[in-house]
mmCIF file of C-alpha atoms in Angstrom:
data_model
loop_
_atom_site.group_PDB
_atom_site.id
_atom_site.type_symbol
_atom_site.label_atom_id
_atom_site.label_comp_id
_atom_site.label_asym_id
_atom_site.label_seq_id
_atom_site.Cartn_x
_atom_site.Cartn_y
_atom_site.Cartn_z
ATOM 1 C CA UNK S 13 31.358 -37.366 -37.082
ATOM 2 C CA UNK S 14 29.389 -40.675 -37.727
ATOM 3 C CA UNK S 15 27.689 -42.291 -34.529
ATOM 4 C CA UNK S 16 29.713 -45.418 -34.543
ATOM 5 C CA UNK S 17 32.842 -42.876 -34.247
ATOM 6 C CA UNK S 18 31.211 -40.692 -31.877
ATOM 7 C CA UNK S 19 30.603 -43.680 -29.674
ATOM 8 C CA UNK S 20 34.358 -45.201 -30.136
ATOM 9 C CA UNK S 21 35.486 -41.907 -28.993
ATOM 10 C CA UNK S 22 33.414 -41.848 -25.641
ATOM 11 C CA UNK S 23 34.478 -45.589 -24.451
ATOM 12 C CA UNK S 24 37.966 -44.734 -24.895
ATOM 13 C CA UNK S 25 37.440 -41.529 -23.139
ATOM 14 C CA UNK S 26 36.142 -42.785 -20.053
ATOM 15 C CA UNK S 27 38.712 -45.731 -20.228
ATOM 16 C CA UNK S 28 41.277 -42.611 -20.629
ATOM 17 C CA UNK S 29 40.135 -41.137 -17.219
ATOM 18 C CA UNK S 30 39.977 -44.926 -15.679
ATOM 19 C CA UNK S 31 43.716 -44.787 -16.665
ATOM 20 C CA UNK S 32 44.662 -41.899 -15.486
ATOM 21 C CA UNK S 33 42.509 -42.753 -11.655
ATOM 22 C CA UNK S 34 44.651 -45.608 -11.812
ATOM 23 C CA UNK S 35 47.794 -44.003 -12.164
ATOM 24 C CA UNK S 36 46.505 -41.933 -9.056
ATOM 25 C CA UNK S 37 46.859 -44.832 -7.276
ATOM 26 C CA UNK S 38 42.736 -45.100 -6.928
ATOM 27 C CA UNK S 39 41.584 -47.468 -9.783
ATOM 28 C CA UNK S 40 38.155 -47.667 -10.605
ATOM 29 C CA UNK S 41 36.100 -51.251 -9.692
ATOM 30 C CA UNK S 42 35.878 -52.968 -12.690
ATOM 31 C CA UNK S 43 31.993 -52.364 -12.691
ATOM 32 C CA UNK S 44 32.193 -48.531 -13.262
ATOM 33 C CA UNK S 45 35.084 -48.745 -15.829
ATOM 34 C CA UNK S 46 32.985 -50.928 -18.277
ATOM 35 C CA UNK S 47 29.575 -49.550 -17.219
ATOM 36 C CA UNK S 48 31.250 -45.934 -17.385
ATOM 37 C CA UNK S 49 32.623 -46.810 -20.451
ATOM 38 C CA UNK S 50 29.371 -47.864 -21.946
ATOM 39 C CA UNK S 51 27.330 -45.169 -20.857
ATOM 40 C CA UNK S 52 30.248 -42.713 -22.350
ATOM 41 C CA UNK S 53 29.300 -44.818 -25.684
ATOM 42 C CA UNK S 54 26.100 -44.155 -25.434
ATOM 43 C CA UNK S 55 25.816 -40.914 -24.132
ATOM 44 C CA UNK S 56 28.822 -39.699 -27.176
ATOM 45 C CA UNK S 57 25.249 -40.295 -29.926
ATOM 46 C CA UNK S 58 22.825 -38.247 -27.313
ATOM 47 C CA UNK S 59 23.605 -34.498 -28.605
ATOM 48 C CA UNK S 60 22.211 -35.577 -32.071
ATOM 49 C CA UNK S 61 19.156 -35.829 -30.642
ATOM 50 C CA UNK S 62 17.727 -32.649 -32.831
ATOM 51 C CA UNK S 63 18.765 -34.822 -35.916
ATOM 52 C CA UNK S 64 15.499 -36.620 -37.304
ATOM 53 C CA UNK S 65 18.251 -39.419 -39.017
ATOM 54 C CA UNK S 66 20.395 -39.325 -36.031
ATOM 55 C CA UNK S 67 21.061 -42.691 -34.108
ATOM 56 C CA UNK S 68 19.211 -41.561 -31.357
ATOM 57 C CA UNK S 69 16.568 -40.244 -33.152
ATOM 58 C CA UNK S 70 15.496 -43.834 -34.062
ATOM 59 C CA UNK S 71 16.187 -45.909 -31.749
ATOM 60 C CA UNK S 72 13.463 -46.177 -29.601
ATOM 61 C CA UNK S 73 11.139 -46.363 -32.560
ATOM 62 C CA UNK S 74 8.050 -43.066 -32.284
ATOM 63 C CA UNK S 75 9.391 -42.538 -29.486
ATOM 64 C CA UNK S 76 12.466 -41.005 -29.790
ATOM 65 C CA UNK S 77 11.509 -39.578 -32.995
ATOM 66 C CA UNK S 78 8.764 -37.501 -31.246
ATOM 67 C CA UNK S 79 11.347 -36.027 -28.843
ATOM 68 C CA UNK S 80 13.246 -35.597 -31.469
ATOM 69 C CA UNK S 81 10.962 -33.330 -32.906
ATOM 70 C CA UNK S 82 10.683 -31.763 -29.867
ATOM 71 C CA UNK S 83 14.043 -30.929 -29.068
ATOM 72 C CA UNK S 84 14.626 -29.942 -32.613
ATOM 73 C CA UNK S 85 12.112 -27.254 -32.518
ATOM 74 C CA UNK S 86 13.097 -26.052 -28.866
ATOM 75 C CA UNK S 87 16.844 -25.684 -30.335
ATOM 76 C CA UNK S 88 15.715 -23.889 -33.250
ATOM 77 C CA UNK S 89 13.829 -21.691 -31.066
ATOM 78 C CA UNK S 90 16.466 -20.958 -28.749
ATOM 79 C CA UNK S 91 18.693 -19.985 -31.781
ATOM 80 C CA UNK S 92 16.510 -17.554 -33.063
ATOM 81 C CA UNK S 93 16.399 -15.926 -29.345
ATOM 82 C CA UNK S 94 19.440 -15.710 -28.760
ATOM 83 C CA UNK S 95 21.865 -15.592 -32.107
ATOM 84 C CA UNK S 96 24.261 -12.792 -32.232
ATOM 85 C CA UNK S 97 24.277 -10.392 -35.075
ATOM 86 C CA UNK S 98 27.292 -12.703 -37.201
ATOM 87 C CA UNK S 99 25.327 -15.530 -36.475
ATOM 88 C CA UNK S 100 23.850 -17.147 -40.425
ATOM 89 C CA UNK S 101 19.838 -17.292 -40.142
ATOM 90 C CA UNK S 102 18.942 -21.267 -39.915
ATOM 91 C CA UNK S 103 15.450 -23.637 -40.481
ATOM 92 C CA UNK S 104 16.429 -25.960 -38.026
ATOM 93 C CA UNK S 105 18.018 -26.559 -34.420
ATOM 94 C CA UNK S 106 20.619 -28.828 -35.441
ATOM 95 C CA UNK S 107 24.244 -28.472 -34.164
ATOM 96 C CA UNK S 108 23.045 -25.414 -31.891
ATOM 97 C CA UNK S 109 21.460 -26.023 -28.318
ATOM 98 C CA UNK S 110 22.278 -30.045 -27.822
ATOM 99 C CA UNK S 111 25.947 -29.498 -29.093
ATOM 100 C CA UNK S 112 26.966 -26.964 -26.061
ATOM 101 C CA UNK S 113 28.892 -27.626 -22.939
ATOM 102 C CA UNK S 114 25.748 -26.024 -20.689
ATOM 103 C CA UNK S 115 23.425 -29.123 -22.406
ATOM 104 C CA UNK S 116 26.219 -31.555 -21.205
ATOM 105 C CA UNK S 117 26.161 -30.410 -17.824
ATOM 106 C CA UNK S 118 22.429 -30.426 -17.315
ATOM 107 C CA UNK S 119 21.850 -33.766 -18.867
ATOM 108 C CA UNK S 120 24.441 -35.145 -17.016
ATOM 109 C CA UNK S 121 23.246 -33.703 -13.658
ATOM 110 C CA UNK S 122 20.387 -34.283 -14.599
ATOM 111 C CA UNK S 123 20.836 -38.051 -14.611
ATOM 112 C CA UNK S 124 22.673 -37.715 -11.208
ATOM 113 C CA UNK S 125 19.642 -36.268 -9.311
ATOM 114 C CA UNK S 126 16.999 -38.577 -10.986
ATOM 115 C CA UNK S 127 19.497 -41.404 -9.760
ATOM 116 C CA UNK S 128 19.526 -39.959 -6.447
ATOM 117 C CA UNK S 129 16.090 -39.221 -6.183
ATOM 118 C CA UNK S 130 14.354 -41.839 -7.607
ATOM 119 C CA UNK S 131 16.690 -44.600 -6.944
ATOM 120 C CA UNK S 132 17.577 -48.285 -8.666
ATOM 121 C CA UNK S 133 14.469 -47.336 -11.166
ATOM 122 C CA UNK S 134 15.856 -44.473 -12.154
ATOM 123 C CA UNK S 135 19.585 -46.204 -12.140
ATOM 124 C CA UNK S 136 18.133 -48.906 -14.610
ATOM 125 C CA UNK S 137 16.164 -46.523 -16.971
ATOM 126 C CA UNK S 138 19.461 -44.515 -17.199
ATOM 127 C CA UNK S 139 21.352 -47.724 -18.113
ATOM 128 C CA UNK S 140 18.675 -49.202 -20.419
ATOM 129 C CA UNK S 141 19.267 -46.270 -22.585
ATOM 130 C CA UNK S 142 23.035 -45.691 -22.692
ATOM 131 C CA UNK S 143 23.040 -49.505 -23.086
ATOM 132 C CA UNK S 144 20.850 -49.348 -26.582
ATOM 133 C CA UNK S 145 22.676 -46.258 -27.499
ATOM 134 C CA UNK S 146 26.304 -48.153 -27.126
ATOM 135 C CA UNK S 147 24.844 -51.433 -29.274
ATOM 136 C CA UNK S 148 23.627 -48.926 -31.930
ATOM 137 C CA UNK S 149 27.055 -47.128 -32.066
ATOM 138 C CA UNK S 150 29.730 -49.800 -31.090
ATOM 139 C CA UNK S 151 27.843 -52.557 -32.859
ATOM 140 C CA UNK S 152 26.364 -50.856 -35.607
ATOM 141 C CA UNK S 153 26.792 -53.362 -38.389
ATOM 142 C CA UNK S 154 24.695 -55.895 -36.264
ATOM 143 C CA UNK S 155 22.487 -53.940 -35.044
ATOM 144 C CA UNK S 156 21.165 -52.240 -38.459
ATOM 145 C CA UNK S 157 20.741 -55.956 -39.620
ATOM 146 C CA UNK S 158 18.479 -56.864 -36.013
ATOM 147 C CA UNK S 159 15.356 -56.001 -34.802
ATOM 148 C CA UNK S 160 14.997 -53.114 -32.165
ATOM 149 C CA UNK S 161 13.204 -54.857 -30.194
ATOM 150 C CA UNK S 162 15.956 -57.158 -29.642
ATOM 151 C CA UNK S 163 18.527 -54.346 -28.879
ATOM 152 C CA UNK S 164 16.226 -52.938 -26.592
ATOM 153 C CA UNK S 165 16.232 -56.570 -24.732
ATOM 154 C CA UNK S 166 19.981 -56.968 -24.774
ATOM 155 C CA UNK S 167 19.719 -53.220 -23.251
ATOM 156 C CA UNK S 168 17.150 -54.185 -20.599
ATOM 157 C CA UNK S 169 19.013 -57.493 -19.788
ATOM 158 C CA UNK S 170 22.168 -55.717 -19.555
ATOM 159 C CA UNK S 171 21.026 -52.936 -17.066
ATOM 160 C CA UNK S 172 19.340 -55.361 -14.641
ATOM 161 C CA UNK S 173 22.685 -57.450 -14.709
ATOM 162 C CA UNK S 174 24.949 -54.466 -14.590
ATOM 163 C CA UNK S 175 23.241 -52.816 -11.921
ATOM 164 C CA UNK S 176 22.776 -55.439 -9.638
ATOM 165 C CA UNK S 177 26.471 -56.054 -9.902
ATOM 166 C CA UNK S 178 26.901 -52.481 -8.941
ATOM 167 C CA UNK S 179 24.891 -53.215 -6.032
ATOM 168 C CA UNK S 180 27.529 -55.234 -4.723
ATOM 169 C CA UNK S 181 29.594 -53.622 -1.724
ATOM 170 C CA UNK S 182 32.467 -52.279 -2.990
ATOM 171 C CA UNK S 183 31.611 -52.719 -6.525
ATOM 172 C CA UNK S 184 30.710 -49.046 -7.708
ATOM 173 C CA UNK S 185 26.942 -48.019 -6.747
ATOM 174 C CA UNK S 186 29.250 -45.430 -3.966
ATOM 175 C CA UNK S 187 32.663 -44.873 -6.006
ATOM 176 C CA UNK S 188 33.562 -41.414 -6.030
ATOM 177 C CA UNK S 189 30.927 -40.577 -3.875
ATOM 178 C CA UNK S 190 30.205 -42.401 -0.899
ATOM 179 C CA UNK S 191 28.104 -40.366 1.683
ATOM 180 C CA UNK S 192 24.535 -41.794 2.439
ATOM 181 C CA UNK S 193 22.247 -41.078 0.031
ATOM 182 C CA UNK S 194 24.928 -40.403 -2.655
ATOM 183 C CA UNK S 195 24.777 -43.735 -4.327
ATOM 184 C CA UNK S 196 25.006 -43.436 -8.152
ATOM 185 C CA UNK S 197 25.831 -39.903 -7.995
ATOM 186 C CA UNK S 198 29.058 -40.386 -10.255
ATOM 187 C CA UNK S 199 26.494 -41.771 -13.076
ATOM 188 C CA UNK S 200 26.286 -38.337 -14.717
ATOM 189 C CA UNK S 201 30.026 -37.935 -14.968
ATOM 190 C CA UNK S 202 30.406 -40.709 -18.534
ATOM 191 C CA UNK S 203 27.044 -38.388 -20.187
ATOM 192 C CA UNK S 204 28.703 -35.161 -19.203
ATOM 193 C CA UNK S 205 32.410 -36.294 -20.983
ATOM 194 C CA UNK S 206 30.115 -38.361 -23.620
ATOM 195 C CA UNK S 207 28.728 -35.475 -24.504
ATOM 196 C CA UNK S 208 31.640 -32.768 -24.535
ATOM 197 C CA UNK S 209 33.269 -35.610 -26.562
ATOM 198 C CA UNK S 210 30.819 -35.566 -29.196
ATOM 199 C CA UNK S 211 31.104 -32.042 -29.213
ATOM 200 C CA UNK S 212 34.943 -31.766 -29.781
ATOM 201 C CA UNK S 213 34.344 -34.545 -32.474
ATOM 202 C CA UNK S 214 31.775 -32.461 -34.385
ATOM 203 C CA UNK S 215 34.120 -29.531 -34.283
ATOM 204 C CA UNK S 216 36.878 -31.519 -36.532
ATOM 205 C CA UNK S 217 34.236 -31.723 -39.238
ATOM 206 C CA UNK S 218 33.809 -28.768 -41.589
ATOM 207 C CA UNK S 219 31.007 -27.216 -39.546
ATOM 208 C CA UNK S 220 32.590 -26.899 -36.496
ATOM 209 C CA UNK S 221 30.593 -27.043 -33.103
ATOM 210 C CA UNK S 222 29.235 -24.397 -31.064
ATOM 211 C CA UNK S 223 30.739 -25.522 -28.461
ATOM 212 C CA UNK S 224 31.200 -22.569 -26.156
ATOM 213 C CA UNK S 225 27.464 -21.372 -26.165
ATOM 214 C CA UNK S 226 26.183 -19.079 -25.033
ATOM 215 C CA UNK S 227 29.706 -17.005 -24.326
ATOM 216 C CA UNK S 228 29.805 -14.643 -27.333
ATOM 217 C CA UNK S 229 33.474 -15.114 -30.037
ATOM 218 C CA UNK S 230 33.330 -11.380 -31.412
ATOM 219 C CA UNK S 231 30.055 -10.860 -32.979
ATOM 220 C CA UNK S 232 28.548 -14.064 -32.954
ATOM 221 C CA UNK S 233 27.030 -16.234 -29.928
ATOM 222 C CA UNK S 234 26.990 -19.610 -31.781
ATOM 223 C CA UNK S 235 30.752 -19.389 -32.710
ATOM 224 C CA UNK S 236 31.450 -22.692 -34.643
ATOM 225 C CA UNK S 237 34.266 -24.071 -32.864
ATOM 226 C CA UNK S 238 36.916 -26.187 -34.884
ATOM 227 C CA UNK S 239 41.028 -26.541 -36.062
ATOM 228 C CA UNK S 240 41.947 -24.745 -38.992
ATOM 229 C CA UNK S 241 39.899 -25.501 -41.832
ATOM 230 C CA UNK S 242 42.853 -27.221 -43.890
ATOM 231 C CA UNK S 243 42.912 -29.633 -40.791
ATOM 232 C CA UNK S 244 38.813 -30.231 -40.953
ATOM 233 C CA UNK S 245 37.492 -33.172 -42.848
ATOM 234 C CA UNK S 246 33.877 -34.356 -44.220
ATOM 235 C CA UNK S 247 31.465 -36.549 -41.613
ATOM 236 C CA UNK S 248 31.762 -40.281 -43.092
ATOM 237 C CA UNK S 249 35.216 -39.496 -45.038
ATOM 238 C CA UNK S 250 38.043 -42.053 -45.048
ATOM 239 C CA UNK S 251 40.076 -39.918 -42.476
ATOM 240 C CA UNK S 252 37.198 -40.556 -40.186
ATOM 241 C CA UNK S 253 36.787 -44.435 -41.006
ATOM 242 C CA UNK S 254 40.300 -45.306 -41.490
ATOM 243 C CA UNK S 255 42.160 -43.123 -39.114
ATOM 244 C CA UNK S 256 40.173 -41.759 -36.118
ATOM 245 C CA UNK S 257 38.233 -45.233 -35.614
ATOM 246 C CA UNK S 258 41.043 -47.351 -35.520
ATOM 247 C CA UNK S 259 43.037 -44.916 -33.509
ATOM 248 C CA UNK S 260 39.975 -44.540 -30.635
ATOM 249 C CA UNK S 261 40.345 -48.372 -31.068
ATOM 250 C CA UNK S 262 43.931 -48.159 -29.935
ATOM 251 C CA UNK S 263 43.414 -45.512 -27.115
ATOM 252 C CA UNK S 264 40.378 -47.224 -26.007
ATOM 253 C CA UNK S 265 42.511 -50.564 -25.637
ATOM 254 C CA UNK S 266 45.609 -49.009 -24.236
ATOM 255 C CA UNK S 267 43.632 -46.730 -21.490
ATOM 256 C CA UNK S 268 41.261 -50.309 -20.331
ATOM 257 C CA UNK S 269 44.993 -52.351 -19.900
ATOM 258 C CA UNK S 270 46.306 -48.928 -17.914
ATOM 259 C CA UNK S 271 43.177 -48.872 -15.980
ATOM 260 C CA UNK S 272 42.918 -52.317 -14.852
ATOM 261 C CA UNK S 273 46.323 -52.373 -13.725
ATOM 262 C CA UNK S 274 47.072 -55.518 -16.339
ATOM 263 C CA UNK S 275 50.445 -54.027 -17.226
#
């Protein structure tokens, strides 16, 4: 899929599993359902990192093209290591190390420990960039016309306000978590299910998504998950635009009313 899907698909996600906490009878603090919600957003365009023409890959200007270079080449590399003998030969890491469940997980706990760790610094830099990434993919038709640098301001103002809200007792720095020293543990929980989310949306699209790396499907390691390929469709194609978006649209809106407790 397209990023502005992708990231459709990770707000209503996380607004899906603020519904469904709700219905537990523990709703989420408004705080962490939209900043959850936003990070999901962001973090849905983050596996496309090994995609020179990806969202991510430009939009932190050089530098998030050099690491997309980087991680392009170290996906590649681990492809080539580790392919099984079904597996097609490739020139390039795309769709292969960043678009597996294991990458999910370690980016997202990643993100919890640095939080831990390293504290409000680490909270905001982790914000700053979901909060770009979500402008770029939810607001895509304003922010292609914009200059970066003022998406990266509205991503730096947004963190600093977000997170001091956070801050606030009660108000979601210790939701989900709330022994000493576990503040902003639950931040890696939206990247993890952004991820995964861009995952399952890449394998609806005629490639399919390996997914399930690196547990071998018969004799390949970098099976391409996906439906049956009557039920696949083309990145950018009208089922994608008219369908899917306005249906995430739907889910997104109907999972934020559940989860708020409006209805």
């Amino acid at each position: 899929m397209m990023g502005p899907a992708h990231s459709l698909s990770g707000a209503a996600a996380w607004l899906g599993v603020g519904a469904a906490v709700a219905g537990t009878g523990h709703a989420m603090p408004w705080p962490v359902l939209v900043v959850g919600a936003l990070i999901c957003a962001g973090a849905a365009l983050a596996p496309d990192l090994d995609h020179k023409s990806a969202t991510i890959s430009r939009a932190f200007g050089p530098v998030s093209k050099g690491v997309c270079e980087v991680v392009d080449k170290l996906s590649f590399a681990v492809y080539k290591a580790t392919r099984g003998p079904g597996d097609p030969r490739r020139t390039g890491g795309h769709r292969t190390l960043t678009h597996t469940w294991l990458w999910a997980v370690l980016i997202g706990g990643g993100c919890s420990l640095a939080a831990i760790l390293f504290g409000r610094w680490a909270v905001l830099g982790i914000l700053f960039v979901h909060l770009v990434l979500a402008v770029e993919g939810l607001l895509w038709r304003a922010a292609r016309v914009s200059s970066d640098v003022l998406v990266w301001l509205l991503g730096a103002t947004s963190a600093w306000i977000l997170a001091g809200v956070l801050d606030q007792p009660g108000q979601g720095s210790t939701w989900l978590f709330s022994e000493p020293g576990q503040e902003y543990l639950w931040l890696g929980l939206p990247i993890v299910l952004g991820a995964l989310i861009h995952d399952i949306g890449d394998a609806l699209t005629v490639s399919g998504c390996p997914i399930l790396w690196p547990l071998p499907i018969g004799r390949k390691r970098w099976y391409p998950l996906g439906p049956p390929k009557a039920m696949r469709f083309r990145a950018g194609s009208w089922v994608e635009i008219k369908v899917l978006m306005p249906v995430f649209m739907f889910l997104g809106a109907i999972g934020g009313i559940a989860a708020l407790n409006i209805v």
